mmCIF file of C-alpha atoms in Angstrom:
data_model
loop_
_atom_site.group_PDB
_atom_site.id
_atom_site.type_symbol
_atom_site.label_atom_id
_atom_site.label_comp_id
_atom_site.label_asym_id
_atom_site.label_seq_id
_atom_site.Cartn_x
_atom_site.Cartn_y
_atom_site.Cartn_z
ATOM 1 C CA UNK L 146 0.000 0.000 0.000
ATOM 2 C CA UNK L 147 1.590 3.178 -1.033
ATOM 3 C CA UNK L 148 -0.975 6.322 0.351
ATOM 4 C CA UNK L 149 -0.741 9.346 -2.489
ATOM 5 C CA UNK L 150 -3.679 11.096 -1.386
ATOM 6 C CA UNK L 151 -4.943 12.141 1.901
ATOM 7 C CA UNK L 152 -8.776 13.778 2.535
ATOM 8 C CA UNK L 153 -9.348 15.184 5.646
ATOM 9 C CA UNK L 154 -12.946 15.866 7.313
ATOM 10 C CA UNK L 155 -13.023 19.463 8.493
ATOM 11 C CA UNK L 156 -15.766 19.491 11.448
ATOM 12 C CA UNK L 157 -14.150 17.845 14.540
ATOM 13 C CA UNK L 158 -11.137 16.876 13.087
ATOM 14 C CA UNK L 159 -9.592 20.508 11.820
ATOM 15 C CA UNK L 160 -12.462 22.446 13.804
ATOM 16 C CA UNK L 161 -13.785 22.435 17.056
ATOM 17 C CA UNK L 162 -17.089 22.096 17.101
ATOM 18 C CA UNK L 163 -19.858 22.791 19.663
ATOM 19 C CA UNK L 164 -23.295 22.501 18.547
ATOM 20 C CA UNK L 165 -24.611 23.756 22.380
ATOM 21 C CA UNK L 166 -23.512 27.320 21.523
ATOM 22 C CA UNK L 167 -25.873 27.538 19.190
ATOM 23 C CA UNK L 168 -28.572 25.952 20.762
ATOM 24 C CA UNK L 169 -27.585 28.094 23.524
ATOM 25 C CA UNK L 170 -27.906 31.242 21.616
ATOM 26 C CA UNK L 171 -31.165 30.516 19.832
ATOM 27 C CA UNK L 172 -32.765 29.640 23.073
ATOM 28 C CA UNK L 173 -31.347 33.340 24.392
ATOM 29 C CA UNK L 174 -33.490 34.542 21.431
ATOM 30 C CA UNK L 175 -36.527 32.567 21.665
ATOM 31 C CA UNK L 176 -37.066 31.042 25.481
ATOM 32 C CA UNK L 177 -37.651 28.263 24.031
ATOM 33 C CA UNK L 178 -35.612 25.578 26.075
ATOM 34 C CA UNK L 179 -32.395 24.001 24.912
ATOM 35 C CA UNK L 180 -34.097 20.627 24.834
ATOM 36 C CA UNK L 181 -37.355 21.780 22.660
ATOM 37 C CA UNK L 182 -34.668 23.236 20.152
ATOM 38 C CA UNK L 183 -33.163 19.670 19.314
ATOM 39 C CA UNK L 184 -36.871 17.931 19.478
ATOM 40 C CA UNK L 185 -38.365 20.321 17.285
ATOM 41 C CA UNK L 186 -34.736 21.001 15.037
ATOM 42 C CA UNK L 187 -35.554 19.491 11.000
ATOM 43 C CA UNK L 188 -32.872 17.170 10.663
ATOM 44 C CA UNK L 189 -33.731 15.941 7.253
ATOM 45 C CA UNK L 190 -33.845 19.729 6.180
ATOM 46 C CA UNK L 191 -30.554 20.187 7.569
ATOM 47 C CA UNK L 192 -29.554 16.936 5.095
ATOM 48 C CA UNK L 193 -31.269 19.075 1.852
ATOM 49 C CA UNK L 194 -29.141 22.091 2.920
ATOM 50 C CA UNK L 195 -25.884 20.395 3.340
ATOM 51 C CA UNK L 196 -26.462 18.659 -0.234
ATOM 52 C CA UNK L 197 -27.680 22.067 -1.812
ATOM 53 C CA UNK L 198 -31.103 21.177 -2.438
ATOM 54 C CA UNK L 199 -32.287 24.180 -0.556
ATOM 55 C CA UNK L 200 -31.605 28.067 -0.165
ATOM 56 C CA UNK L 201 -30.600 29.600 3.182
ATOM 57 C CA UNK L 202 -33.418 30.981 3.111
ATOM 58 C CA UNK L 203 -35.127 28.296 2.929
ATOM 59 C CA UNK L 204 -33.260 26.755 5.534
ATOM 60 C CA UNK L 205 -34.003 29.395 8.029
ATOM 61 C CA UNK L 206 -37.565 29.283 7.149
ATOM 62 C CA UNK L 207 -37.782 25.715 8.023
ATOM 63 C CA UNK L 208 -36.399 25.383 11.128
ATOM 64 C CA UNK L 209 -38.481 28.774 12.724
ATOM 65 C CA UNK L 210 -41.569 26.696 10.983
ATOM 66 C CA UNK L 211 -40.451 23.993 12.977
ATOM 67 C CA UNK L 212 -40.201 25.493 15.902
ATOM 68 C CA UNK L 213 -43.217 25.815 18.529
ATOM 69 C CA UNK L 214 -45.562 28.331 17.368
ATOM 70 C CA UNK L 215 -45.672 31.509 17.761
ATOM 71 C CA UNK L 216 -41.716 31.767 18.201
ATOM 72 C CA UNK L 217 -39.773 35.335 17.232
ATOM 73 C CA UNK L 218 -36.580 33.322 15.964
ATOM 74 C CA UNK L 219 -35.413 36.359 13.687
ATOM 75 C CA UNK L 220 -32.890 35.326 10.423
ATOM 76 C CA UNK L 221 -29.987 37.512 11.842
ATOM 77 C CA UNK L 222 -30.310 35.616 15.009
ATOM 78 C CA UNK L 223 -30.718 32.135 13.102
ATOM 79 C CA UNK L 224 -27.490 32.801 11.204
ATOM 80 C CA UNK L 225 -26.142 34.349 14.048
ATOM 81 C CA UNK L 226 -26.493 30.805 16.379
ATOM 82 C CA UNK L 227 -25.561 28.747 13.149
ATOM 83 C CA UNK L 228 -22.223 29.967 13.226
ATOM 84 C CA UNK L 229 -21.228 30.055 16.915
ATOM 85 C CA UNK L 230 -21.180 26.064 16.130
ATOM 86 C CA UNK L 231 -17.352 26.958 15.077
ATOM 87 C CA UNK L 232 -15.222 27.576 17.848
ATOM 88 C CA UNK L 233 -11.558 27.535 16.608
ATOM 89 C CA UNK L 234 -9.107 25.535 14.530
ATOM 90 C CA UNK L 235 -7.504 22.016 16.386
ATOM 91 C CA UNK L 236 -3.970 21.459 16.515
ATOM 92 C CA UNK L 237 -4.188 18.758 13.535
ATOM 93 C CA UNK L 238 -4.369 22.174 11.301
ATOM 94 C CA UNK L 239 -0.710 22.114 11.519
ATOM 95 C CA UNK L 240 0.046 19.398 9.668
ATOM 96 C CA UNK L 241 -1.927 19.978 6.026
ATOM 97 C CA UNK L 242 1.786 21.950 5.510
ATOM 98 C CA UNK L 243 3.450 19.301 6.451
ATOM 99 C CA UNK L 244 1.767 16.462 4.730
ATOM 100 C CA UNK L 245 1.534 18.547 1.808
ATOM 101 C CA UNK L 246 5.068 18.058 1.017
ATOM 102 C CA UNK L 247 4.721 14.613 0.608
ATOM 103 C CA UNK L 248 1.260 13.721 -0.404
ATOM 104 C CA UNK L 249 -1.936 15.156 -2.720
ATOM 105 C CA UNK L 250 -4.002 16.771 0.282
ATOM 106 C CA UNK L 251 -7.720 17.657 0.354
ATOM 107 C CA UNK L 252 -10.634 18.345 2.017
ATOM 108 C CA UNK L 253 -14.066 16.246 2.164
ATOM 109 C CA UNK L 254 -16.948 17.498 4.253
ATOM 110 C CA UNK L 255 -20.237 17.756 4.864
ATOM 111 C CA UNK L 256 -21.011 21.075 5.252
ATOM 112 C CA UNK L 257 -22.796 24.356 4.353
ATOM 113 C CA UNK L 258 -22.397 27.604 2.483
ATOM 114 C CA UNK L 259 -22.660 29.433 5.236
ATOM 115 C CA UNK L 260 -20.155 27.881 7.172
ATOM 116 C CA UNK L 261 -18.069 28.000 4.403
ATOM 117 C CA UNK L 262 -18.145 31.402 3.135
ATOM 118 C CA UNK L 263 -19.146 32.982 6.501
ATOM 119 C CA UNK L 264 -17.119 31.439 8.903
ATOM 120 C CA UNK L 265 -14.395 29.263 7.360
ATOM 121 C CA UNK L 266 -13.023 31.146 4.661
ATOM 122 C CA UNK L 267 -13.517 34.213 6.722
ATOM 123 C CA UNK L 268 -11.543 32.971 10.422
ATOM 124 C CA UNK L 269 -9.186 30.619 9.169
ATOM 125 C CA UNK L 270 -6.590 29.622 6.900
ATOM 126 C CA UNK L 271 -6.218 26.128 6.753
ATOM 127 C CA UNK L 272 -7.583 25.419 3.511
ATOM 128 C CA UNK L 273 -5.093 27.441 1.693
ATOM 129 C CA UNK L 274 -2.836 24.502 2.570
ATOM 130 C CA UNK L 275 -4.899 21.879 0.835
ATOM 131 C CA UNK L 276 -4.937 21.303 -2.969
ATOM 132 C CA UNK L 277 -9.058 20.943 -3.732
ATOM 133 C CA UNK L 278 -11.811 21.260 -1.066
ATOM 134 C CA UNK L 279 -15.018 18.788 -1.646
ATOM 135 C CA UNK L 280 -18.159 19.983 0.223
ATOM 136 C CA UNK L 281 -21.273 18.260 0.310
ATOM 137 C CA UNK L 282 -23.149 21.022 -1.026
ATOM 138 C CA UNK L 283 -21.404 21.819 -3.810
ATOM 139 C CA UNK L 284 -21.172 18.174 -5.092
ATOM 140 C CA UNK L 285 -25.160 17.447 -4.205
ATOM 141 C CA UNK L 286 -24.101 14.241 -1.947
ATOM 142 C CA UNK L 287 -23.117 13.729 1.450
ATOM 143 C CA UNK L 288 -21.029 11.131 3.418
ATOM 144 C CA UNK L 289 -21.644 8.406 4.214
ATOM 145 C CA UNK L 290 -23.543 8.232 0.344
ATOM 146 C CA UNK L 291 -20.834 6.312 -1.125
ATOM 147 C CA UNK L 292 -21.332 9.271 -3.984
ATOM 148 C CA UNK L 293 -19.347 11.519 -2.419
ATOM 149 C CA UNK L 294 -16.448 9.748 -1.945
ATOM 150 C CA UNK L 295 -16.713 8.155 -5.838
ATOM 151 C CA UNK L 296 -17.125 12.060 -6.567
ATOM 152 C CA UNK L 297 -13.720 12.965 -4.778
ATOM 153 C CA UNK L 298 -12.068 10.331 -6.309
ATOM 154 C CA UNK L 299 -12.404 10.846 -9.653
ATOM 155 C CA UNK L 300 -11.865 14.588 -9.933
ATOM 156 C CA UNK L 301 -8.513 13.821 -8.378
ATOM 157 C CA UNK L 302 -7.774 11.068 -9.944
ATOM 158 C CA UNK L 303 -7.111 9.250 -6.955
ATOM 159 C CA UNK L 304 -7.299 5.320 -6.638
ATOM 160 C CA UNK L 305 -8.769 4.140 -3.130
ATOM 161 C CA UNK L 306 -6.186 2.076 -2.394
ATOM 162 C CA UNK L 307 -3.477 5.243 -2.252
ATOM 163 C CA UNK L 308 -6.394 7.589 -0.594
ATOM 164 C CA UNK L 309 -6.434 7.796 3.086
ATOM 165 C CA UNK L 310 -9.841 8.866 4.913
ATOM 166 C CA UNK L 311 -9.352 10.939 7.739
ATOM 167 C CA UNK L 312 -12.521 11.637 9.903
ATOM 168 C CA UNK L 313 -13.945 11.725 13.262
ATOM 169 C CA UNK L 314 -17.671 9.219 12.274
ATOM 170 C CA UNK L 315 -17.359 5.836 12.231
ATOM 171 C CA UNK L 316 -20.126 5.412 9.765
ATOM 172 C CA UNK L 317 -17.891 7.969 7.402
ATOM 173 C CA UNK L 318 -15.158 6.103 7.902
ATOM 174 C CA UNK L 319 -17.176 2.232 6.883
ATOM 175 C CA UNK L 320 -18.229 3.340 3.831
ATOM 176 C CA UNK L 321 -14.643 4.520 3.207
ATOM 177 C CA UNK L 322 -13.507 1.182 3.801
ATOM 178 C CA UNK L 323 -15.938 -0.507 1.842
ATOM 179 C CA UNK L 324 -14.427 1.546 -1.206
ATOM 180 C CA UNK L 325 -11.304 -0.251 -0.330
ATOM 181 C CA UNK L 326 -9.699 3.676 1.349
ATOM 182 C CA UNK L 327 -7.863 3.266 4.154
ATOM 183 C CA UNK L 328 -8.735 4.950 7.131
ATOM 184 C CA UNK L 329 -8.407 6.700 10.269
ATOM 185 C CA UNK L 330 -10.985 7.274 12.833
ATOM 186 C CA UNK L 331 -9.948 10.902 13.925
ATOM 187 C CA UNK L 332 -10.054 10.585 18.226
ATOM 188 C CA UNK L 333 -7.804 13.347 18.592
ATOM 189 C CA UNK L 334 -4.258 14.763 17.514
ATOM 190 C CA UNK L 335 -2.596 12.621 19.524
ATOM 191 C CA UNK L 336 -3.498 9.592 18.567
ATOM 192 C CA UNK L 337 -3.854 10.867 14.706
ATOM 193 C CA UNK L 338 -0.096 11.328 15.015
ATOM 194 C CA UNK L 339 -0.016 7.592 16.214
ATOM 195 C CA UNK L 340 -1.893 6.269 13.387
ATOM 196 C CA UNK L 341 0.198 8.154 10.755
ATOM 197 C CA UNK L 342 2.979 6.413 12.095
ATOM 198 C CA UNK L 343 1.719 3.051 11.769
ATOM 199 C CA UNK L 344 1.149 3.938 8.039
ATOM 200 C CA UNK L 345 4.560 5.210 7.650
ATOM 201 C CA UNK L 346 2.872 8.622 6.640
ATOM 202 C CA UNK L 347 4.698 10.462 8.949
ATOM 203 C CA UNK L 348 8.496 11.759 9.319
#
């Protein structure tokens, strides 16, 4: 096995991620309780957004709709509690330099244009040290659709068996095995540093 190409997940392995500060802050707005936020939150709408299939407006509009009624969720504050979900970058940021030497690196994520163009590209640098970024939205699939990862693949140019998977989800990470990837299941720096050694990926 010789690895040529490494993807990287961006939301809890090169981000920090904490969906309570937004729950948090929309229940500030509302007083609506933290708990009636998740039970009433439209999970499958959040799947259409992340694959494109829907507008941020739309979006928005669907989870106040879904929300207990009458509620005076308000789009600045929506967008406002969507993006305190970001906290900072993790220390595995500093090594898309260094495997970048070596090694075709890129980005595969399910994610948002919001995130990305508000937040992301906005507070951090990271992905200036990648070669291509793959987001769900943009490509109309998410993982773990195999899709996305057949998607990736061929507009690199990348075999499986030289791509390494890189993310924090176990089910992410199965389907990338099934595809004959290898993997890593992302539990930290750390230990990422210990499984790069194992695969010799690492100086």
């Amino acid at each position: 096995m010789v690895i040529k190409h490494i993807f990287f997940d961006i939301g809890g392995v090169l981000l920090e991620i904490d969906h309570v500060r937004s729950l948090q802050y929309w229940s500030d707005c509302t007083d609506l309780s933290i708990d009636v936020i998740k039970d009433h939150f439209p999970y499958e709408v959040h799947e259409q957004y992340e694959i494109g299939e829907i507008t941020d407006n739309e979006f928005f509009q669907a989870v106040k709709d879904g929300f207990p009624q009458p509620n005076c969720l308000k789009e600045d504050d929506f967008w406002q509690g969507w993006n305190k979900l970001i906290v900072a970058e993790t220390e595995t940021v500093k090594l898309l330099p260094l495997l970048k030497q070596s090694y075709n690196v890129y980005l595969l994520s399910n994610t948002n244009p919001r995130h990305i163009k508000h937040e992301v590209d906005k507070r951090f640098s990271f992905q200036k040290n990648v070669d291509m970024a793959f987001y769900s939205f943009d490509l109309g699939c998410r993982k773990p659709d195999e899709a996305i990862y057949l998607k990736a693949l061929e507009l690199t140019g990348a075999k499986p068996k030289e791509s390494l998977l890189i993310d924090d989800i176990i089910i992410n990470i199965d389907t990338a095995r099934s595809l004959r990837m290898e993997t890593i299941h992302y539990k930290g720096h750390s230990n990422l540093l210990l499984e790069l050694n194992k695969l010799n990926l690492m100086d």
